[in-house]
JSON list of C-alpha atoms in Angstrom, two decimals:
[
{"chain": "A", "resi": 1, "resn": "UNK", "atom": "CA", "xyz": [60.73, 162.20, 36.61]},
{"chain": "A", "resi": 2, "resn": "UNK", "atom": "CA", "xyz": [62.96, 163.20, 39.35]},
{"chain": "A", "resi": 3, "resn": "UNK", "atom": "CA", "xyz": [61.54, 161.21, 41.67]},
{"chain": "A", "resi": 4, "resn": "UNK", "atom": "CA", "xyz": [62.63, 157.99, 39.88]},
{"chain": "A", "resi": 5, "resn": "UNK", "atom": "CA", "xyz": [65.81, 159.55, 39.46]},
{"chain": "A", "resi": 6, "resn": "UNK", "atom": "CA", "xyz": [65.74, 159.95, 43.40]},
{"chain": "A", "resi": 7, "resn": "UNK", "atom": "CA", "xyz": [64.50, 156.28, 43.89]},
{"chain": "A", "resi": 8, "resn": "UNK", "atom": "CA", "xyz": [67.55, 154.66, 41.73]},
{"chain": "A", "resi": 9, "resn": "UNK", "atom": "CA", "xyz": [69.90, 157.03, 43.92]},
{"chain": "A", "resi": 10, "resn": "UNK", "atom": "CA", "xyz": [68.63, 155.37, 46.57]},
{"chain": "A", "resi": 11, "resn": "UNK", "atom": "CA", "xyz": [68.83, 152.24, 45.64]},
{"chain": "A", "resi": 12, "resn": "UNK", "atom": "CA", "xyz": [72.12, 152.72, 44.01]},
{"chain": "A", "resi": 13, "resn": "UNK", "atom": "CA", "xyz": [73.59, 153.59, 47.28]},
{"chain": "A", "resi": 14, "resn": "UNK", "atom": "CA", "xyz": [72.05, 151.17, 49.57]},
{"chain": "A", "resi": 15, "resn": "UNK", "atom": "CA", "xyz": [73.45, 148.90, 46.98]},
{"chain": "A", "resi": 16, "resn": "UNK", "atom": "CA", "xyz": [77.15, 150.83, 47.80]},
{"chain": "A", "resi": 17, "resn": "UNK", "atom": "CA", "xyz": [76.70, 150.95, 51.43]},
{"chain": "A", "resi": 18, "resn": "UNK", "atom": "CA", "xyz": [75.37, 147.15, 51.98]},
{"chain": "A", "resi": 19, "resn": "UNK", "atom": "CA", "xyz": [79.22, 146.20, 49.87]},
{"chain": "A", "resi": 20, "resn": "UNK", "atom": "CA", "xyz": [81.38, 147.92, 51.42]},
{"chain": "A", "resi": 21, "resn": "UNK", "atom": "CA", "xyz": [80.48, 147.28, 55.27]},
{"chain": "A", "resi": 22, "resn": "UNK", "atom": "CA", "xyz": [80.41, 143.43, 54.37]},
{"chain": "A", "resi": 23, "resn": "UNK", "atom": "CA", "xyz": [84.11, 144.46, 52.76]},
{"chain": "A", "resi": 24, "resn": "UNK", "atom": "CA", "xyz": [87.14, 142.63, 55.23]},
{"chain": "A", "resi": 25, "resn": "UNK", "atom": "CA", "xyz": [88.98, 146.12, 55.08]},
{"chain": "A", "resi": 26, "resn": "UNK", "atom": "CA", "xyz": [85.87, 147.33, 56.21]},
{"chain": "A", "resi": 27, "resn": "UNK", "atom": "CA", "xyz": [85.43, 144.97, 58.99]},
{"chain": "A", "resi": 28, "resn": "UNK", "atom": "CA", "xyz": [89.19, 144.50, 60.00]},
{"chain": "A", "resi": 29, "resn": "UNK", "atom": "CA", "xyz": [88.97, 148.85, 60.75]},
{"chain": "A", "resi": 30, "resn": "UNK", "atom": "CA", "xyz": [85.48, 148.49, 62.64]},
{"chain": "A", "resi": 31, "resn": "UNK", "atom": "CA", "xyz": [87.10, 145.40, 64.62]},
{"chain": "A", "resi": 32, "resn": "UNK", "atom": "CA", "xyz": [89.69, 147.25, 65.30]},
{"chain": "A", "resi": 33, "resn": "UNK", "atom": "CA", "xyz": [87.73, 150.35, 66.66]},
{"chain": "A", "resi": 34, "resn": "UNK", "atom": "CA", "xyz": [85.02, 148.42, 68.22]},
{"chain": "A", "resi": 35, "resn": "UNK", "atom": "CA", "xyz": [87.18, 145.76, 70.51]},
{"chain": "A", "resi": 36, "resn": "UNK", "atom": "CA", "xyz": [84.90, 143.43, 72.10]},
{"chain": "A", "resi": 37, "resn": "UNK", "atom": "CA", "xyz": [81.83, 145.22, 70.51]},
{"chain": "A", "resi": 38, "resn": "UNK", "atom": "CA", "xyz": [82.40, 144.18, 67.48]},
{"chain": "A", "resi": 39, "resn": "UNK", "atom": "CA", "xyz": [80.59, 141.03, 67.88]},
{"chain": "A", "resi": 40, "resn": "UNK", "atom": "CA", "xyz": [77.54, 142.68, 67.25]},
{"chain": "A", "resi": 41, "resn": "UNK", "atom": "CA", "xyz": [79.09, 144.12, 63.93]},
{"chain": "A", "resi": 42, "resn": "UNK", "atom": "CA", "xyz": [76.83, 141.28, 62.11]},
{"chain": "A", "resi": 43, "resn": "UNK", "atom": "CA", "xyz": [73.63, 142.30, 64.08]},
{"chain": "A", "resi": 44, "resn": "UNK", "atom": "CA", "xyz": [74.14, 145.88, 63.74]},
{"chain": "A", "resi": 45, "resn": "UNK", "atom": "CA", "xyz": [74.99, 145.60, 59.97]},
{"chain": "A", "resi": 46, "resn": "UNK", "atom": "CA", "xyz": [71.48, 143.34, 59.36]},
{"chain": "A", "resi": 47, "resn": "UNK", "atom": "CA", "xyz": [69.64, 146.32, 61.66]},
{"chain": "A", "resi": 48, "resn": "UNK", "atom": "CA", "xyz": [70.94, 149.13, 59.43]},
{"chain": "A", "resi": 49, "resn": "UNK", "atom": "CA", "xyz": [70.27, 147.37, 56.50]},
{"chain": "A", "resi": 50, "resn": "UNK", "atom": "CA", "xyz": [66.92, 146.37, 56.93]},
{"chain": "A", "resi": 51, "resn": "UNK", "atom": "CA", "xyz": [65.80, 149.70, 58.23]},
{"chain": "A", "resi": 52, "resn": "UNK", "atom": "CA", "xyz": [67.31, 151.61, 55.64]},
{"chain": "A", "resi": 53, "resn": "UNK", "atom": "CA", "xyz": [65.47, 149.01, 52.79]},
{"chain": "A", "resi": 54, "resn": "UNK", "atom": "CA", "xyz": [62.40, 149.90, 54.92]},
{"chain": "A", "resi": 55, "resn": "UNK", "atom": "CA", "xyz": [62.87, 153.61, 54.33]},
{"chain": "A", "resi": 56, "resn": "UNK", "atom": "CA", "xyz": [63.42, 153.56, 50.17]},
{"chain": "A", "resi": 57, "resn": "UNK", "atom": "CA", "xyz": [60.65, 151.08, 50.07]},
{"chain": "A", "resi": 58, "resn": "UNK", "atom": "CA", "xyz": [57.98, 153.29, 51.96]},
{"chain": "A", "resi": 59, "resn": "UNK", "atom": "CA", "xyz": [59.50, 156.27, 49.88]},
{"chain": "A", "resi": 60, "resn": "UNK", "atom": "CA", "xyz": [59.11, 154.24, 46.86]},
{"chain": "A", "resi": 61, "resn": "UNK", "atom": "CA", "xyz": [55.56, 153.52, 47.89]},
{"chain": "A", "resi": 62, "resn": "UNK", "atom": "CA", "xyz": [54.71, 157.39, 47.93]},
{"chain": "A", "resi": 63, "resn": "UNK", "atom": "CA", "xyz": [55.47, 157.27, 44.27]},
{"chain": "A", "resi": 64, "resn": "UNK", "atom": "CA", "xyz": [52.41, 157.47, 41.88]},
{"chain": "A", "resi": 65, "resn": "UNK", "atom": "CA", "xyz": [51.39, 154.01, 40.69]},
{"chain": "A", "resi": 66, "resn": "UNK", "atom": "CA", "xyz": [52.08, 153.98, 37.11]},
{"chain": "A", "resi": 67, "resn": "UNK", "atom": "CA", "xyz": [51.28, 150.99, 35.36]},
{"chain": "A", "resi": 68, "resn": "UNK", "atom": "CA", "xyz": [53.13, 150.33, 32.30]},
{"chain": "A", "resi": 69, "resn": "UNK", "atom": "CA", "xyz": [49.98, 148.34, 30.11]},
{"chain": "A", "resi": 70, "resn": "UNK", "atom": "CA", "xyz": [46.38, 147.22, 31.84]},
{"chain": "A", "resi": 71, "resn": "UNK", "atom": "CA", "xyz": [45.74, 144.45, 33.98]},
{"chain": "A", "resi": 72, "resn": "UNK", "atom": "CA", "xyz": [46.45, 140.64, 32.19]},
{"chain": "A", "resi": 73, "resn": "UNK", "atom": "CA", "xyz": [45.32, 137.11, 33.72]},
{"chain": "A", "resi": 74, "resn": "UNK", "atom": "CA", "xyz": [48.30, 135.51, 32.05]},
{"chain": "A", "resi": 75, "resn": "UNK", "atom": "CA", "xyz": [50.79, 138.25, 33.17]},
{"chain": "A", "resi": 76, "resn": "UNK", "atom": "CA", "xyz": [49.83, 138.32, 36.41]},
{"chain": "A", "resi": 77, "resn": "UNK", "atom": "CA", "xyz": [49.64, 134.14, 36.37]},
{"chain": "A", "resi": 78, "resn": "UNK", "atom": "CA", "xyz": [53.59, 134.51, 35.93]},
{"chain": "A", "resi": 79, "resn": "UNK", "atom": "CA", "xyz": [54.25, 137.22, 37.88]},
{"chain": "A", "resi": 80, "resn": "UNK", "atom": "CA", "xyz": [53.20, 135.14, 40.82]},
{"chain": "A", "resi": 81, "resn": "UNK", "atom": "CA", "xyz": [54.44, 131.89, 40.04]},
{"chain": "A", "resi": 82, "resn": "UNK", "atom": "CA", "xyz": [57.88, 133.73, 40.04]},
{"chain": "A", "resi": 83, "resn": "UNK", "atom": "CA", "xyz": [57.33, 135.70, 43.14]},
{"chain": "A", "resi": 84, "resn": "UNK", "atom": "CA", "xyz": [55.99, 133.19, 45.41]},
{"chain": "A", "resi": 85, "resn": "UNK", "atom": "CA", "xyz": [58.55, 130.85, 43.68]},
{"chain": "A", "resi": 86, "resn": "UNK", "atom": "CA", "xyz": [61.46, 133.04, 44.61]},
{"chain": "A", "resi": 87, "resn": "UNK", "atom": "CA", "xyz": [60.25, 133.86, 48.34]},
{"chain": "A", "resi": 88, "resn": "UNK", "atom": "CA", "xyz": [60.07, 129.55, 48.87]},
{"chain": "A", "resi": 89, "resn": "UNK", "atom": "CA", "xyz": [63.95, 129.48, 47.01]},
{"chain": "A", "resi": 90, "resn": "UNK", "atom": "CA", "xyz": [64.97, 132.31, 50.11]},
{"chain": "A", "resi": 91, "resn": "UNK", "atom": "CA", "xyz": [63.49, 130.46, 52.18]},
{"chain": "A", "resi": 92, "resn": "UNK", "atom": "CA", "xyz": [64.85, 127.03, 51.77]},
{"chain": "A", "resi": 93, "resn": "UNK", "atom": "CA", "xyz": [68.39, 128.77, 51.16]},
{"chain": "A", "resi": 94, "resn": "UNK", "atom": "CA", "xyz": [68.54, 130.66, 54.56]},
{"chain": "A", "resi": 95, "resn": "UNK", "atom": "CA", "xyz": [67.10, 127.41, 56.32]},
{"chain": "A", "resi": 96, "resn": "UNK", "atom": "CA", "xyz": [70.32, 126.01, 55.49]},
{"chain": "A", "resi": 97, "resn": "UNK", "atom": "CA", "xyz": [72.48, 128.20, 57.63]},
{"chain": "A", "resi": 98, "resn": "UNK", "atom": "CA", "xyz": [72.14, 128.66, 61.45]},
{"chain": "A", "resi": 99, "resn": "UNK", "atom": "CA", "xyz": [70.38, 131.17, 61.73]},
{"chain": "A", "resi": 100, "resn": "UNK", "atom": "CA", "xyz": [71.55, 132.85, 64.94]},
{"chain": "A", "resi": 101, "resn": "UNK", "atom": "CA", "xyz": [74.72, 133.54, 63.26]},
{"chain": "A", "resi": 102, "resn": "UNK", "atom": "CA", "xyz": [72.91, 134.71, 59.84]},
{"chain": "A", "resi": 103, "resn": "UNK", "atom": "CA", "xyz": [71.08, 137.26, 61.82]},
{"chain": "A", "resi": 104, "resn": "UNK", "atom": "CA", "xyz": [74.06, 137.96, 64.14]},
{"chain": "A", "resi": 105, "resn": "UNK", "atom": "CA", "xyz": [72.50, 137.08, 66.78]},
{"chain": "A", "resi": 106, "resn": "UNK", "atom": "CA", "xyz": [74.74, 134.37, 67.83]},
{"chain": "A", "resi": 107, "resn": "UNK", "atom": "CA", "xyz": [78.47, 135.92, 66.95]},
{"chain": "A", "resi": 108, "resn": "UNK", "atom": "CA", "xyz": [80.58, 133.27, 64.43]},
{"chain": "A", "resi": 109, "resn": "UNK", "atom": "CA", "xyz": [84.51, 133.37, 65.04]},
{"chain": "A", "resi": 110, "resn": "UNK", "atom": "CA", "xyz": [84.54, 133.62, 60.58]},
{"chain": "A", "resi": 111, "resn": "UNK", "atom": "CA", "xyz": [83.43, 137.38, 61.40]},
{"chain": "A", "resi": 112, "resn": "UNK", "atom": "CA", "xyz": [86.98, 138.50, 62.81]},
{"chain": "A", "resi": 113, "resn": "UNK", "atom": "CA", "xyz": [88.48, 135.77, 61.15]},
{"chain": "A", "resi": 114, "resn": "UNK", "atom": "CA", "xyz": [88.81, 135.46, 57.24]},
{"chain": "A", "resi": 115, "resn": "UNK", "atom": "CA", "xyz": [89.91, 131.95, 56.33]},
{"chain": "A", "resi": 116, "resn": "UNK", "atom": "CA", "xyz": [88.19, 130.42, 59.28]},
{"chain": "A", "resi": 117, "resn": "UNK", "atom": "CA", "xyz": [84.60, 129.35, 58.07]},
{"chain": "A", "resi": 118, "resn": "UNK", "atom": "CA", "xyz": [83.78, 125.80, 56.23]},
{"chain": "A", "resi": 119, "resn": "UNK", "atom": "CA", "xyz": [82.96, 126.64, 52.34]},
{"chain": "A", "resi": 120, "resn": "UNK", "atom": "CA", "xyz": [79.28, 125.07, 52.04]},
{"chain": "A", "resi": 121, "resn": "UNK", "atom": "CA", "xyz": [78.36, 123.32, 49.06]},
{"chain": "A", "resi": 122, "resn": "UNK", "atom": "CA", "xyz": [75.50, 121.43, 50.41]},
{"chain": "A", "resi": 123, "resn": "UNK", "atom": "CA", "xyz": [71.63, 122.01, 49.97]},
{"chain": "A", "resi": 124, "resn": "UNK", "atom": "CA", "xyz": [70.45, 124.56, 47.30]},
{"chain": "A", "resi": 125, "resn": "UNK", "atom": "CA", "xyz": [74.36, 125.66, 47.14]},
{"chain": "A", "resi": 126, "resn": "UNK", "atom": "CA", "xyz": [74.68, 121.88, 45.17]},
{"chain": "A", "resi": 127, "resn": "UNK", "atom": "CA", "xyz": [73.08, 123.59, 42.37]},
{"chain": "A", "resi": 128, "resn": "UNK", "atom": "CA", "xyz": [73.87, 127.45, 42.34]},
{"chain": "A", "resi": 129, "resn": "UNK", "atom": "CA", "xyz": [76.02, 129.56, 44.11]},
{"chain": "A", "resi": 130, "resn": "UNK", "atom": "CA", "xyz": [74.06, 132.17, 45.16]},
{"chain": "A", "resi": 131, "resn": "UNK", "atom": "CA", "xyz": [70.54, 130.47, 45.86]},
{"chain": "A", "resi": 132, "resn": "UNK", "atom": "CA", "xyz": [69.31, 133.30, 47.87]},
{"chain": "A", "resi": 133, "resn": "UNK", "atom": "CA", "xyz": [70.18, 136.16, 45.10]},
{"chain": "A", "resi": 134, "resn": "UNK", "atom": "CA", "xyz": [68.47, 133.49, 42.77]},
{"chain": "A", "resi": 135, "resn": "UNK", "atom": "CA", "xyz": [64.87, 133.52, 44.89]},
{"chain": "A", "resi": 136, "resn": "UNK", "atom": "CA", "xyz": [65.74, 137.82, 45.31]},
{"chain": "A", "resi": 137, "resn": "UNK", "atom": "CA", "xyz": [65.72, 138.40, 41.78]},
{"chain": "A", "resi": 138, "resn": "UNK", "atom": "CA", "xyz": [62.85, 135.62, 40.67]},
{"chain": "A", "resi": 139, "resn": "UNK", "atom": "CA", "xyz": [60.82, 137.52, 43.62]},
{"chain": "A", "resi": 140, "resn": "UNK", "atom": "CA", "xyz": [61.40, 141.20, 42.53]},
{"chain": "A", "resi": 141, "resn": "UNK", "atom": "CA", "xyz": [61.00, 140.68, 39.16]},
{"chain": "A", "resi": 142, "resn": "UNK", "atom": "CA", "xyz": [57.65, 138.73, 39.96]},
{"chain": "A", "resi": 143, "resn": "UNK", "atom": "CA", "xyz": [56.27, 141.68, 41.77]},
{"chain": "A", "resi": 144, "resn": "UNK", "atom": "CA", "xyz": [56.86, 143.56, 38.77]},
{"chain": "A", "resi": 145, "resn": "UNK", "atom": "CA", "xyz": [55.24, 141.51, 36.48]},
{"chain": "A", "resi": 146, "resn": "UNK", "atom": "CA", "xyz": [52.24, 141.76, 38.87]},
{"chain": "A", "resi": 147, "resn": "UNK", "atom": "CA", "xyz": [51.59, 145.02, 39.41]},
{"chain": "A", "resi": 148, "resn": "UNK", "atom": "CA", "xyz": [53.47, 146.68, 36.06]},
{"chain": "A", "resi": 149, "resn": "UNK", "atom": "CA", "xyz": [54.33, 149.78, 38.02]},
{"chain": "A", "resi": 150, "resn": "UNK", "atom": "CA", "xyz": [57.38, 151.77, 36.78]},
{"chain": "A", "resi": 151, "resn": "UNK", "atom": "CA", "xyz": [58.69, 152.05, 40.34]},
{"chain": "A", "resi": 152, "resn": "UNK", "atom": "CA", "xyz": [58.80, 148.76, 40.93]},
{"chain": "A", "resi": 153, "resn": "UNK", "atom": "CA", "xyz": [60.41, 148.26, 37.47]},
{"chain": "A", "resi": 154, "resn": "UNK", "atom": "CA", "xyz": [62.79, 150.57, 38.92]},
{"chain": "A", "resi": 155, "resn": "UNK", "atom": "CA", "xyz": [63.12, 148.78, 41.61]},
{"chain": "A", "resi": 156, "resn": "UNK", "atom": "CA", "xyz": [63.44, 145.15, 40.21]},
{"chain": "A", "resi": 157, "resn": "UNK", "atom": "CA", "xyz": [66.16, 146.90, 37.73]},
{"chain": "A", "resi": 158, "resn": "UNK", "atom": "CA", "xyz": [68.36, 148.27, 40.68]},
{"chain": "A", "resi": 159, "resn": "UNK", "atom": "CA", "xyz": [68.31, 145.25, 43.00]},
{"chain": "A", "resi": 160, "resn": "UNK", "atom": "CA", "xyz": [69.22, 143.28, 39.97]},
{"chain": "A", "resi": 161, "resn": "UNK", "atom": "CA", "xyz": [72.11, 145.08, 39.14]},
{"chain": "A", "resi": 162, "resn": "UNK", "atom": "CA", "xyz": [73.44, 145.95, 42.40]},
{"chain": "A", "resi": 163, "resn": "UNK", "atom": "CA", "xyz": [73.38, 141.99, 43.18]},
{"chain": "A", "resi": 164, "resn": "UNK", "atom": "CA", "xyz": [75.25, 141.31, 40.05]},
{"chain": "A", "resi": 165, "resn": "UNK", "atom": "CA", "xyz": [77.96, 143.29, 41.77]},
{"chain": "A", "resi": 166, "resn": "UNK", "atom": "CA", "xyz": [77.54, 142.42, 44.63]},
{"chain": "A", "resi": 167, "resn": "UNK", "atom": "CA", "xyz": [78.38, 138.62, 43.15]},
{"chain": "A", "resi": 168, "resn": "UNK", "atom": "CA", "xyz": [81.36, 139.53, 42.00]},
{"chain": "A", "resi": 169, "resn": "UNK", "atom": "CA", "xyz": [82.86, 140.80, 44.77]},
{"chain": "A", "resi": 170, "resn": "UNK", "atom": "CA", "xyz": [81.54, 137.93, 46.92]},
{"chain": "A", "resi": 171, "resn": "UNK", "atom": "CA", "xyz": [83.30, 135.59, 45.04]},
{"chain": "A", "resi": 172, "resn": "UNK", "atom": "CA", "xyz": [86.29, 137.84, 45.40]},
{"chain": "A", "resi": 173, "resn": "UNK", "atom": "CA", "xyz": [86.39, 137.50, 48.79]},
{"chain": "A", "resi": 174, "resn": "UNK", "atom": "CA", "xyz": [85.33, 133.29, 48.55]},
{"chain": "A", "resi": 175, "resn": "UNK", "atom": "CA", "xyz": [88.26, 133.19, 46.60]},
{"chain": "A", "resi": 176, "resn": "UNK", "atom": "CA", "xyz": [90.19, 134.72, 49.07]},
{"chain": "A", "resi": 177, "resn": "UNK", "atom": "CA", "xyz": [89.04, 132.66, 51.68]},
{"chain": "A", "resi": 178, "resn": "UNK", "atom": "CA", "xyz": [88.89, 129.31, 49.82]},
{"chain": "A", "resi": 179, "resn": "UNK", "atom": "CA", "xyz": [91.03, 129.47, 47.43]},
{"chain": "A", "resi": 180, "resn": "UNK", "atom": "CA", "xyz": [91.27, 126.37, 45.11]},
{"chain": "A", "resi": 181, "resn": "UNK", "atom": "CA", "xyz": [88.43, 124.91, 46.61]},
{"chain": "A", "resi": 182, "resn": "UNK", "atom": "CA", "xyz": [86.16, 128.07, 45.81]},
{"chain": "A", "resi": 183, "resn": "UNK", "atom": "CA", "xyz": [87.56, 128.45, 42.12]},
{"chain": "A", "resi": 184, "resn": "UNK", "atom": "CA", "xyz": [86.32, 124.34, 41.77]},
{"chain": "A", "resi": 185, "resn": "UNK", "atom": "CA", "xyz": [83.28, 124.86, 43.07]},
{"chain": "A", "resi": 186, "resn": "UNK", "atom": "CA", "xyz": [82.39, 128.18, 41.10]},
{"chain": "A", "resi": 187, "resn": "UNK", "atom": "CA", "xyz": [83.67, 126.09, 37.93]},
{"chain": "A", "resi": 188, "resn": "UNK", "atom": "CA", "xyz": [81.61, 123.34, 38.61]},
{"chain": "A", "resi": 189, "resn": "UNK", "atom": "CA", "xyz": [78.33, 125.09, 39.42]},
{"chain": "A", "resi": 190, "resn": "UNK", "atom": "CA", "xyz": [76.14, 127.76, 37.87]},
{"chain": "A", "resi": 191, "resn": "UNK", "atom": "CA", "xyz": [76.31, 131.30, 39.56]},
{"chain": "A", "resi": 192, "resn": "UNK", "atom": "CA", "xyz": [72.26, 131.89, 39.95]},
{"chain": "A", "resi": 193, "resn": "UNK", "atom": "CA", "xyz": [69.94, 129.58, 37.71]},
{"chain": "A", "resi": 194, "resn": "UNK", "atom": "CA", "xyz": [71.03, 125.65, 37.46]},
{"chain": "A", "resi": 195, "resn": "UNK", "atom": "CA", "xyz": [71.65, 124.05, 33.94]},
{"chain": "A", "resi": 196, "resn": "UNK", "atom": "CA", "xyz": [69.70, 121.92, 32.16]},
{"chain": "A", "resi": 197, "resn": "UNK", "atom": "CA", "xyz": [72.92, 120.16, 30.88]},
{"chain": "A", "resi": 198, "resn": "UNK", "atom": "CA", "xyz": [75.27, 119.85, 33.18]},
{"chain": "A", "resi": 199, "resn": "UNK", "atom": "CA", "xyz": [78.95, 119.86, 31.96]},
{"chain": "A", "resi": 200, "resn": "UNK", "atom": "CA", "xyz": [82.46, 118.59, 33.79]},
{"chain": "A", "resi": 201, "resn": "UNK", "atom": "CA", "xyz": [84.55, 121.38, 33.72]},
{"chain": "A", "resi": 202, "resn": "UNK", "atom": "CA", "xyz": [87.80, 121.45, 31.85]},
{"chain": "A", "resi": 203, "resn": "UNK", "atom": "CA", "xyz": [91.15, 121.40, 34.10]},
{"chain": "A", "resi": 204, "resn": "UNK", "atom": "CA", "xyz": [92.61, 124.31, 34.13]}
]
């Protein structure tokens, strides 16, 4: 038991730490501190990040693999249709955006300047906001429907919630940026999963 308890820690706070170095107060002080190195802020932030994920996911890994009911054709039918159809939904999402500056490999002027960037409503974004949290949470939860393991239920339960969060502050920040323009748009479209029905919204 306490090692799930230790896993959602983990999570938890990689959820924490991811927010509040993509906070602007966060970035304004490290631009401050770092001068001209701070355009590798982006590429350092994507580093940490993805070695840190690769540490709670090989700790999560030594966990014993509990499943949660027996092996079923038509379980594990849907649990792949959702993870493979969440990985192709990341995929065609980040193709949209150049990915030099994604990675932080290329440095974008919108890094060390708020209000600068173009808001993006093209592609995938036509039809949710968020279309890469959309494929995240379609993948994670399809790996758990696969393999029925409580640490991966643990796992698909964290994420989920931590990028609820993470949403809204995102769009705190888009707001920021955007302003009227942002508040349209989120008005307009659906945050992660498109409508069947798709209504005008009312003037505020």
């Amino acid at each position: 038991m306490g090692s799930y308890v230790l896993l959602v820690t983990f999570w938890l706070a990689y959820g924490v730490l991811h927010s509040v170095l993509a906070n602007n107060v966060v970035k304004r002080f490290f631009e401050q501190k770092m001068g001209a190195g701070y355009r590798f802020y982006r590429l350092i932030y994507n580093g940490l990040a993805f070695v840190l994920l690769a540490a709670i996911l090989f700790y999560q890994f030594t966990l014993p693999a509990q499943s949660l009911w027996a092996f079923d054709w038509r379980i594990d039918l849907l649990g792949n249709f959702l993870k493979y159809g969440g990985l192709l939904i990341v995929m065609i999402a980040i193709s949209g955006y150049n990915f030099k500056e994604f990675s932080g490999l290329t440095f974008s002027p919108s890094d060390s300047k708020p209000g600068s960037g173009t808001l993006k409503t093209n592609g995938m974004l036509h039809y949710v906001r968020h279309p890469i949290y959309t494929g995240t949470i379609l993948f994670i939860w399809g790996l758990f429907l696969s393999d029925s393991l409580v640490r991966t239920l643990l796992m698909a339960a964290c994420v989920t919630v931590y990028t609820l969060i993470g949403i809204y502050f995102e769009e705190q920040k888009l707001v920021a940026e955007f302003g009227e323009a942002y508040r349209v748009y989120r008005r307009t479209v659906p945050m992660l999963f498109p409508k069947v029905f798709h209504k005008k919204a009312a003037p505020e």
